[in-house]
Coordinates of C-alpha atoms and ligand atoms in Angstrom, one line a residue:
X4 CA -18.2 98.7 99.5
X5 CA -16.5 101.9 97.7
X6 CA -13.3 99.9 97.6
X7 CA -15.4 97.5 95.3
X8 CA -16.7 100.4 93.0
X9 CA -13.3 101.9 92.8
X10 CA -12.3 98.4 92.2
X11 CA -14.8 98.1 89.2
X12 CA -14.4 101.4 87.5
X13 CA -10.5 100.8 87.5
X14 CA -11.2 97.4 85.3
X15 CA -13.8 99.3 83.1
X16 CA -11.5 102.1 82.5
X17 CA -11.7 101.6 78.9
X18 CA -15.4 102.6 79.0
X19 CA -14.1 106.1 79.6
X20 CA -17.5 106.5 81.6
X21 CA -15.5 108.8 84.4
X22 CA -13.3 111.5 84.3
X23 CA -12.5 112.2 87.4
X24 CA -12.4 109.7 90.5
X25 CA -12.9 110.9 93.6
X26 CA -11.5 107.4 95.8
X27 CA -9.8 109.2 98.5
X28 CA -12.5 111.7 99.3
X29 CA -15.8 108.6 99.0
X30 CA -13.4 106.6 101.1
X31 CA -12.9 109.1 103.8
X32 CA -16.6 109.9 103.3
X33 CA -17.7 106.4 103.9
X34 CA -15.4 106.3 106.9
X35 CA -17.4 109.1 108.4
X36 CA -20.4 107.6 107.8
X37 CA -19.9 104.5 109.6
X38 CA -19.4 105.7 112.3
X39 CA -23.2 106.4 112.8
X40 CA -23.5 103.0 111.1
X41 CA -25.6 101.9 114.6
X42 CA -27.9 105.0 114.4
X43 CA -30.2 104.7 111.7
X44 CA -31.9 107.2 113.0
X45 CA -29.5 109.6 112.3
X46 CA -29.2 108.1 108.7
X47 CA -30.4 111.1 106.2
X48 CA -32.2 109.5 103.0
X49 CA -29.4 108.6 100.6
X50 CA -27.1 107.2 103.4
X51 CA -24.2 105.2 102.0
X52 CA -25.9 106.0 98.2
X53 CA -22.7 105.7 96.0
X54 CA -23.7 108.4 92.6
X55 CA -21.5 109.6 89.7
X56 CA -21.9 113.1 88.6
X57 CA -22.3 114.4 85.3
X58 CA -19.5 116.8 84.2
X59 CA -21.6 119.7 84.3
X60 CA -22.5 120.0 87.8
X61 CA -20.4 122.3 90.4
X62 CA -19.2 119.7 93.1
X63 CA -16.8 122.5 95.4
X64 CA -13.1 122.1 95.4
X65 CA -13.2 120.2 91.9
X66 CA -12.6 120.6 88.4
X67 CA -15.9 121.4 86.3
X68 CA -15.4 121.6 82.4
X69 CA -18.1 120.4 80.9
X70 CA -16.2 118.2 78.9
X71 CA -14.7 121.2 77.5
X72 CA -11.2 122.3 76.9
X73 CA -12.0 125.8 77.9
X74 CA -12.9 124.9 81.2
X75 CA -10.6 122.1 81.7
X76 CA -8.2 124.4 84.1
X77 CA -11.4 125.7 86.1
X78 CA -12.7 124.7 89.4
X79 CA -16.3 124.9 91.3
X80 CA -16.1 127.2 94.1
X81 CA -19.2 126.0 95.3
X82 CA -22.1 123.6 95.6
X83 CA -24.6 122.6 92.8
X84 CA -27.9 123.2 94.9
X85 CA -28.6 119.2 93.4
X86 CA -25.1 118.6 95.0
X87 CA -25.6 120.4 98.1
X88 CA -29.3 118.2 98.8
X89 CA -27.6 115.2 97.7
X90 CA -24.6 115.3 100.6
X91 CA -26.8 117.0 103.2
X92 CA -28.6 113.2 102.7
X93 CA -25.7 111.5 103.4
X94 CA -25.1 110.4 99.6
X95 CA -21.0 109.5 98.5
X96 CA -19.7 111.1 95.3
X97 CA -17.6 109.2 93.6
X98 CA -16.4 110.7 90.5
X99 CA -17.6 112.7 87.9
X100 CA -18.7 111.8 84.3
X101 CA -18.0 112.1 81.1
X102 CA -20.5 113.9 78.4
X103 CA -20.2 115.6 74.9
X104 CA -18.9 119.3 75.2
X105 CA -21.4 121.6 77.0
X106 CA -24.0 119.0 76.9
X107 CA -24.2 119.4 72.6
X108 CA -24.7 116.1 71.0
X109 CA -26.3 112.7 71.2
X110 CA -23.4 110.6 70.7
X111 CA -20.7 111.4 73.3
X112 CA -18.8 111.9 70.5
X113 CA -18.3 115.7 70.8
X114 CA -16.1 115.2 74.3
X115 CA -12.6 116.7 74.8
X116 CA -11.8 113.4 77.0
X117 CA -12.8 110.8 73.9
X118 CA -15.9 108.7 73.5
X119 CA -17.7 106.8 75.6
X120 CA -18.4 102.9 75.0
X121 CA -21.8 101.4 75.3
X122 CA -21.1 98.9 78.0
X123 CA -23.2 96.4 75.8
X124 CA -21.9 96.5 72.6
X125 CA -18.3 98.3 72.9
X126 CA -18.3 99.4 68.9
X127 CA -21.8 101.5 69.9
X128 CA -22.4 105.2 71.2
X129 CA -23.9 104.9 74.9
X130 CA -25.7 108.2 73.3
X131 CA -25.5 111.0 74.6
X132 CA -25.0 114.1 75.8
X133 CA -24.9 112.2 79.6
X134 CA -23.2 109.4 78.2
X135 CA -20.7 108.9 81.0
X136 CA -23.7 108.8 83.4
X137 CA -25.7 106.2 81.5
X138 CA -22.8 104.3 81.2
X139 CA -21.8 104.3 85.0
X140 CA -25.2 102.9 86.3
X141 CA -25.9 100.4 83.5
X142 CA -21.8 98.7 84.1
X143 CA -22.5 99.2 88.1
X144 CA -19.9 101.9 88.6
X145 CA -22.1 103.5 90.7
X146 CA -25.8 103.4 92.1
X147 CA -27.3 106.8 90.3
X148 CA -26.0 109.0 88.6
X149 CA -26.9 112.5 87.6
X150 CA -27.1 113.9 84.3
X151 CA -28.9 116.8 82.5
X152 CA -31.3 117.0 79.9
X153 CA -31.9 119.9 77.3
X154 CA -33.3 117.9 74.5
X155 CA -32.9 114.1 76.0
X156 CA -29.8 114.3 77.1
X157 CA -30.6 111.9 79.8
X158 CA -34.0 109.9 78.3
X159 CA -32.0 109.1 75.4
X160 CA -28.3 107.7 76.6
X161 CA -30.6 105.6 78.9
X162 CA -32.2 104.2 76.4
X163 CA -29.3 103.0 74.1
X164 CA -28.0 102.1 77.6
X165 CA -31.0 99.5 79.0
X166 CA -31.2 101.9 81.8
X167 CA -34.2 104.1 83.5
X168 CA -33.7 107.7 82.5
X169 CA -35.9 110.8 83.8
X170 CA -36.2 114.3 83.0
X171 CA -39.0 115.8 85.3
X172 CA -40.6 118.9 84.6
X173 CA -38.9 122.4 83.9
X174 CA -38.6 123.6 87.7
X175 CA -38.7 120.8 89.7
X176 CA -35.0 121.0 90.1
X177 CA -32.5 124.0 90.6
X178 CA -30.2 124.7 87.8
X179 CA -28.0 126.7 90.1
X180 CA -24.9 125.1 89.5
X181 CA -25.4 123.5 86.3
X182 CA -23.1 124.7 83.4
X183 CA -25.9 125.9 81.3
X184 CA -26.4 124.9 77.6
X185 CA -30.2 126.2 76.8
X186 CA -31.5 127.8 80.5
X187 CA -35.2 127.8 79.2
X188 CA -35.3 123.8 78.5
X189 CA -32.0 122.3 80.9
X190 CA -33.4 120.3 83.8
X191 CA -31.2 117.9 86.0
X192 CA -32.4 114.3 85.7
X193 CA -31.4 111.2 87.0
X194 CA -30.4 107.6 85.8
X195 CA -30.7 104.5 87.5
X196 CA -31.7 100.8 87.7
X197 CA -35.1 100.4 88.9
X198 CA -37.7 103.3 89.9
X199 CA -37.7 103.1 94.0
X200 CA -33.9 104.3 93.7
X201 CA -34.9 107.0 91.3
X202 CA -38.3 108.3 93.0
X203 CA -36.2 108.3 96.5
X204 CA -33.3 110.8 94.6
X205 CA -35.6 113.0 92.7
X206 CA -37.6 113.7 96.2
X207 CA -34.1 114.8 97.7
X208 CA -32.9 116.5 95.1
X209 CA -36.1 118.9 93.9
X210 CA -37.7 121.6 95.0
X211 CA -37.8 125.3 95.8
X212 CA -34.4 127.2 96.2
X213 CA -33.9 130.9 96.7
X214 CA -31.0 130.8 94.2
X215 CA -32.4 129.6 91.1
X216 CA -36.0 132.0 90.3
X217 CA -37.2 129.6 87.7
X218 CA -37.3 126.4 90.4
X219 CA -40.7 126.0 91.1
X220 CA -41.9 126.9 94.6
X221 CA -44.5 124.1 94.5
X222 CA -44.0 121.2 97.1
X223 CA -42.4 117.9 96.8
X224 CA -44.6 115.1 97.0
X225 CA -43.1 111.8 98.4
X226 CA -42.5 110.2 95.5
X227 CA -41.3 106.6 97.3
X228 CA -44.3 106.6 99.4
X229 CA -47.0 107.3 96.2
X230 CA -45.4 104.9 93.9
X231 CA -48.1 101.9 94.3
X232 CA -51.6 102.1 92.9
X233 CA -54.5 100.0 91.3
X234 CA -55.1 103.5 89.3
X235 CA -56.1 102.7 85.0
X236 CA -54.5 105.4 83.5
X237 CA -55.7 107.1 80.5
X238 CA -52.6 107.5 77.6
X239 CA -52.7 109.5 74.8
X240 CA -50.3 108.7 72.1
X241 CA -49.3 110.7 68.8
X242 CA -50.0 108.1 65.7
X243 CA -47.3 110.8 63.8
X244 CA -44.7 109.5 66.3
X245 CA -45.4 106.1 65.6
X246 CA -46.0 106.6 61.5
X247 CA -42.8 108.7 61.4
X248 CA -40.7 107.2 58.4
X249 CA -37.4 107.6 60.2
X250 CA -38.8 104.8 62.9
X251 CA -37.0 101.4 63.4
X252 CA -40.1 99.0 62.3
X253 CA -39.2 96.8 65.7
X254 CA -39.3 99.9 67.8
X255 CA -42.6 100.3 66.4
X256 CA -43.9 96.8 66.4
X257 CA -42.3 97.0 70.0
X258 CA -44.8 99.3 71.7
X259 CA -47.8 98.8 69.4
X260 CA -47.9 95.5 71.1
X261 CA -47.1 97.3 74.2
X262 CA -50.0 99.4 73.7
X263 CA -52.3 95.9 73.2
X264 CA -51.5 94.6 76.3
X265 CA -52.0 98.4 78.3
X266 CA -55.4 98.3 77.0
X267 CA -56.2 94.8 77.9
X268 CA -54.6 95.7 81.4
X269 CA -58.0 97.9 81.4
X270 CA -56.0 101.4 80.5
X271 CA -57.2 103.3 77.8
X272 CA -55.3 104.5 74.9
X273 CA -56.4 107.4 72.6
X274 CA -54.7 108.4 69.6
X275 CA -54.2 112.4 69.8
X276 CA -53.5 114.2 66.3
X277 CA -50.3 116.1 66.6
X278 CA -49.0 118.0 63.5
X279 CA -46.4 119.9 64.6
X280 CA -43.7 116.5 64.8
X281 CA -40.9 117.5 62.4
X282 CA -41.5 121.0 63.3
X283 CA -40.2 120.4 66.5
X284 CA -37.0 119.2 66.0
X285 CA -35.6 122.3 64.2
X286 CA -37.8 124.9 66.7
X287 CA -35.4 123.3 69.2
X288 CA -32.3 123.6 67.5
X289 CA -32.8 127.5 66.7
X290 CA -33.8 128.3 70.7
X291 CA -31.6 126.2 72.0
X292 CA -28.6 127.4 69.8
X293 CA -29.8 131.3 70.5
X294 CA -29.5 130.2 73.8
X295 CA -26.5 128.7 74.2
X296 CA -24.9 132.0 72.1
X297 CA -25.7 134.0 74.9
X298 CA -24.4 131.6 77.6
X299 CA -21.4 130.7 76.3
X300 CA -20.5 134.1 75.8
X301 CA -19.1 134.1 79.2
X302 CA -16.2 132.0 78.1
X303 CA -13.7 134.5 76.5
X304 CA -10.4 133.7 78.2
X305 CA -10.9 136.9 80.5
X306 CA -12.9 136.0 83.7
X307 CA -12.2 132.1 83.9
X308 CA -10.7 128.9 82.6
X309 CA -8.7 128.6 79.4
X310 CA -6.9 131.9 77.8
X311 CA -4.8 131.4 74.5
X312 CA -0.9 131.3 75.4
X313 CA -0.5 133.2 72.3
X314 CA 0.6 136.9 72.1
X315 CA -2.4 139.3 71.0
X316 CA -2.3 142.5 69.9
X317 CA -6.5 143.4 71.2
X318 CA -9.2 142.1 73.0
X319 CA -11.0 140.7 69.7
X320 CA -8.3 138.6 69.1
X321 CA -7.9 137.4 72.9
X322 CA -11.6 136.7 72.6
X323 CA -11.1 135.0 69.0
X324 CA -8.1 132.7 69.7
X325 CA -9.2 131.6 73.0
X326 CA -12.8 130.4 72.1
X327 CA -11.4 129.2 68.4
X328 CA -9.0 126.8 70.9
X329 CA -10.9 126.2 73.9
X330 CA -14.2 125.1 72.0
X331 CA -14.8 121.6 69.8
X332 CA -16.2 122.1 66.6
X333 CA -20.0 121.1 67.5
X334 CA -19.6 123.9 70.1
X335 CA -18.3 126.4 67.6
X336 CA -21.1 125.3 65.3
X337 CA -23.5 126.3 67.5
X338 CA -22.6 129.6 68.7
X339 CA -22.5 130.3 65.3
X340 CA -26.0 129.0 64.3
X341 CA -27.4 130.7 67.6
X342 CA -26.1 134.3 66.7
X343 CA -27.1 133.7 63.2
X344 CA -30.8 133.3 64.3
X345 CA -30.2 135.8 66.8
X346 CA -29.1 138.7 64.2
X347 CA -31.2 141.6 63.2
X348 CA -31.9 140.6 60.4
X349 CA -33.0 136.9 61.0
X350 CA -34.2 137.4 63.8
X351 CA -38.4 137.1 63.0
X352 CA -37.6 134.6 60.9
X353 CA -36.0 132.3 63.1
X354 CA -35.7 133.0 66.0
X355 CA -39.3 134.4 66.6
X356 CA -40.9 131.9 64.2
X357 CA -39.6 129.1 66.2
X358 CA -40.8 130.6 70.0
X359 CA -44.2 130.2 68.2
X360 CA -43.8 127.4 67.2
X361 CA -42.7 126.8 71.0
X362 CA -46.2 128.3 71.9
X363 CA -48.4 126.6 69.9
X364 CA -46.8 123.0 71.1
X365 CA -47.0 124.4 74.7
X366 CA -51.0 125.1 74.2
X367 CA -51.5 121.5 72.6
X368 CA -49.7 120.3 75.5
X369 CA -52.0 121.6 77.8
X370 CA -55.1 120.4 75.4
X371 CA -53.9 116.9 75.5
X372 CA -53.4 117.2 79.4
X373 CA -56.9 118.0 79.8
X374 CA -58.0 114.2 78.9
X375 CA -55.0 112.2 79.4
X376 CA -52.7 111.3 82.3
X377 CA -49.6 110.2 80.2
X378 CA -48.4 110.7 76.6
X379 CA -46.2 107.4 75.4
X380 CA -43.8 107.8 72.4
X381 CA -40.6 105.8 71.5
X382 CA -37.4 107.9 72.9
X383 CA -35.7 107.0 70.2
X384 CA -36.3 106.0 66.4
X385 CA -33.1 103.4 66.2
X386 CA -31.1 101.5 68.8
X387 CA -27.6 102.8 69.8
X388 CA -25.6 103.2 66.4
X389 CA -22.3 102.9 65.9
X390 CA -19.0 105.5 66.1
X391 CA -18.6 107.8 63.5
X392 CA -22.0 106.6 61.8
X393 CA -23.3 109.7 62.2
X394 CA -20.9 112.0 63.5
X395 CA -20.3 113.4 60.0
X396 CA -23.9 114.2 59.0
X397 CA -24.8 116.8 61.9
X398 CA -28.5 116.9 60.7
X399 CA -29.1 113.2 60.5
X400 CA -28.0 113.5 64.5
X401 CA -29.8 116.4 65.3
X402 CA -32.9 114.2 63.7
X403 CA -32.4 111.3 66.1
X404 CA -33.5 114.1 68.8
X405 CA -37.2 113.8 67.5
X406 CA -39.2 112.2 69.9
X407 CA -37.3 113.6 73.1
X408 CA -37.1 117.1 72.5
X409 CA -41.0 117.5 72.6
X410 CA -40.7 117.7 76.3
X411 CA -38.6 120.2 76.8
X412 CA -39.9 122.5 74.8
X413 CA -43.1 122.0 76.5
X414 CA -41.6 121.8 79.4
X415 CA -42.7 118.5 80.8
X416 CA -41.6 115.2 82.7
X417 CA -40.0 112.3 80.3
X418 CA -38.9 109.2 81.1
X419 CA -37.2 106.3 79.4
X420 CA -38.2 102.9 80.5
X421 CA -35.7 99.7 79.4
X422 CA -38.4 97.4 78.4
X423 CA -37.8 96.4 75.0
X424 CA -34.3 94.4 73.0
X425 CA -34.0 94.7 69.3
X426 CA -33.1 91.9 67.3
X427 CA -29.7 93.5 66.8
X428 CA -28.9 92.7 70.4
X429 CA -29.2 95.9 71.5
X430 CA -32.5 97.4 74.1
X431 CA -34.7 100.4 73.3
X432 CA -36.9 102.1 75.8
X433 CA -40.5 103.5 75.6
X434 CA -41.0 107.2 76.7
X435 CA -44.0 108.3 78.9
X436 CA -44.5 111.6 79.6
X437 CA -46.9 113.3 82.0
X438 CA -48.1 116.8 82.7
X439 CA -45.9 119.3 84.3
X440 CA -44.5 119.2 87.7
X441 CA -46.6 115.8 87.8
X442 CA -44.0 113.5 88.3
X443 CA -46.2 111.2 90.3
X444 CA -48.7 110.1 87.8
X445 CA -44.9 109.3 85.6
X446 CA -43.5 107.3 88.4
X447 CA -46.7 105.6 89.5
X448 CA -47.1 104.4 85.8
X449 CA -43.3 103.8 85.4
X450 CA -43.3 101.8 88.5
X451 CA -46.7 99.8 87.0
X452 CA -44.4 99.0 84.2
X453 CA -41.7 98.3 85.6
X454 CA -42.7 96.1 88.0
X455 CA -45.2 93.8 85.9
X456 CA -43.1 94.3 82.5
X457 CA -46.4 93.8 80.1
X458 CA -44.6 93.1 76.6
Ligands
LIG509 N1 -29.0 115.8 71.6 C1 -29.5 117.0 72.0 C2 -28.6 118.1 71.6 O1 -27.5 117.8 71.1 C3 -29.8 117.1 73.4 C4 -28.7 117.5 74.3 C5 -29.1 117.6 75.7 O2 -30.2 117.2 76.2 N2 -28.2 118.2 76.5 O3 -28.8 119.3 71.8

């Protein structure tokens, strides 16, 4: 079976989904595992599970580098705590995926190993910033993958990808060992083809851990076992979202009709006024940016990973020439832009402005909560574009990020179900979003859908 994988992601090499292969080591693995192929009782939960890693996550003994070629030379000396849950269940890495640099993009366009092609449509971005690990599940290269998600990183390359993408709440998963972009909105996620694959990994993976303090302590429900119900749900949905002028008409068309046929199912659907929409998309790029200021400050050619060859006279210029070589532009760009709203004196007016702005979309969160199950939105408002249509207008990409970064600033589970195709060929998702750390109510709705595809 990994011979047939390896097989595949040789003849798709073009895709550029992986960038490193692990064949030996899942062959050797698999080997090991057979030979308790007779004792299913000894099986842990992701026995023989072949997944694809996103380029972010420490995997011990291999390179990590975020797609980055300041971290190109650098490798994890230990487990990813997602890593660590996913071997101790008997899962097989097989490689590990291409992104955009430090997770910064939508495109895959901003990685030091090249673009990514959309599987589908070869001329298309798979999105992005998980693009490799979209692109691995929706060609077969692998079962699941895992990605991350600070702003839809892995709701919205499963979406241009005809995948299931999910996010769940801020917490549910340990960051420890995930390359950080934005610590108060990154979450692990995971992609996959149908939602009994992806309740089963999330169950593994999440949950409590003494090394991360912002992992919630709350217990893991078992997800595979809840996934069935009869239950009508009550969905709120934002008409804003679905008014918004930058919104593909089919997209729309697409889940009003949606909507029709959830109502006639018996669920009710409630339009919830939300004015804060294009407010969001530039709160998240000043916190995420301050952010990311901070955390990439740790790459200055000193403690790890790439140091300029050439010959400097002081630590500024060590510190200058390695980060001016070791980091893509978009990086650069937003290190820049995060210190900028982190300086004294722009500090209220960005950088504080836009945590209240954080605040007030957290209480309306809660507010909408209080009613609703589920909040539905599109995930994205066009279909996977092409390269270089948008890679030189960096606020036309940053506004494709509209509907997806809601939930991390409010820190709540997102998911991106395949049910829709565009008349351009290409498929578009709908997003459904539930309260925090209630991934059940997500998955039970997602499996609903899913299941009994209603459009
Ligand atoms: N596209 C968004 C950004 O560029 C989201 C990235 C992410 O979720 N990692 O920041």
């Amino acid at each position: 079976m990994i011979e047939s994988y390896l097989d595949k992601i040789q003849s798709t090499a073009r895709l550029n989904a992986f960038i490193q292969i692990f064949g030996n080591e899942a062959l050797s693995r698999a080997a090991e595992l057979d030979s308790k192929k007779d004792r299913p009782a000894s099986w842990g939960k992701l026995y023989g599970v072949v997944i694809g890693i996103k380029d972010v996550l420490c995997f011990k003994g291999h390179t990590v580098s975020a797609a980055s070629n300041i971290l190109k030379v650098y490798t994890a000396i230990y487990n990813a705590t997602a890593i660590q849950r996913l071997i101790d269940e008997d899962a097989i890495i097989i490689g590990n995926l291409n992104c955009d640099e430090f997770a910064m993009g939508s495109s895959n366009e901003n990685s030091s190993y090249g673009n990514v092609l959309n599987a589908i449509d070869e001329s298309r971005v798979p999105g992005g910033s998980s693009g490799g690990s979209a692109v691995a599940v929706q060609a077969d290269l692998c079962m699941i993958s895992l990605g991350s998600d600070t702003g839809g990183s892995v709701r919205q390359p499963a979406d241009f990808c005809g995948i299931i993408g999910m996010k769940p709440g801020y917490g549910r998963i340990s960051r420890y060992g995930l390359l950080a972009y934005a610590s108060s909105f990154d979450q692990i996620g995971v992609f996959s083809k149908n939602i009994a694959d992806l309740a089963l990994t999330l169950s593994v993976i999440s949950g409590k851990d003494e090394f991360d303090s912002t992992c919630s302590i709350a217990e893991v429900p078992d997800y595979s076992n809840l996934l069935s119900t009869d239950k009508k749900f009550k969905i709120a949905y934002f008409p804003q979202s679905l008014e918004h002028t930058s919104l593909d008409p089919e997209i729309r068309s697409g889940i009003l009709k949606l909507m029709e046929t959830l109502k006639l199912q018996g669920h009710s659907l409630e339009a919830v006024d939300f004015s804060y929409l294009d407010h969001i998309v530039p709160a998240y790029y000043v916190l995420t940016t301050a952010e990311a200021s901070s955390n990439l400050s740790r790459y200055d050619g000193v403690k790890f990973g790439y140091r300029t060859p050439a010959q400097v006279s002081d630590l500024q210029e060590l510190y200058r020439k390695t980060r001016s070589e070791g980091f893509g532009k978009e990086v650069q760009r937003r290190i820049m832009l995060g210190t900028f709203v982190l300086s004294t004196g722009y500090y209220d007016a960005y950088y504080a402005k836009a945590q209240k702005v954080r605040r007030l979309i957290v209480n309306k969160t809660k507010d909408v909560f209080k009613d609703h199950d589920l909040i539905i939105m599109p995930t994205v408002p066009s279909t996977a574009f092409k390269f270089g249509e948008k890679s030189n207008d960096a606020i036309e990409m940053f506004l494709g990020d509209l509907y997806t970064v809601y939930a991390n600033l409010a820190g709540i589970p997102g998911i991106s179900l395949p049910l829709f195709k565009h008349s351009n060929g290409m498929p578009f998702g709908l997003q459904v979003m539930s309260d925090r750390l209630n991934e059940t109510t997500l998955l039970q709705f997602s499996n609903l859908l899913m299941e009994n595809p209603a459009n």
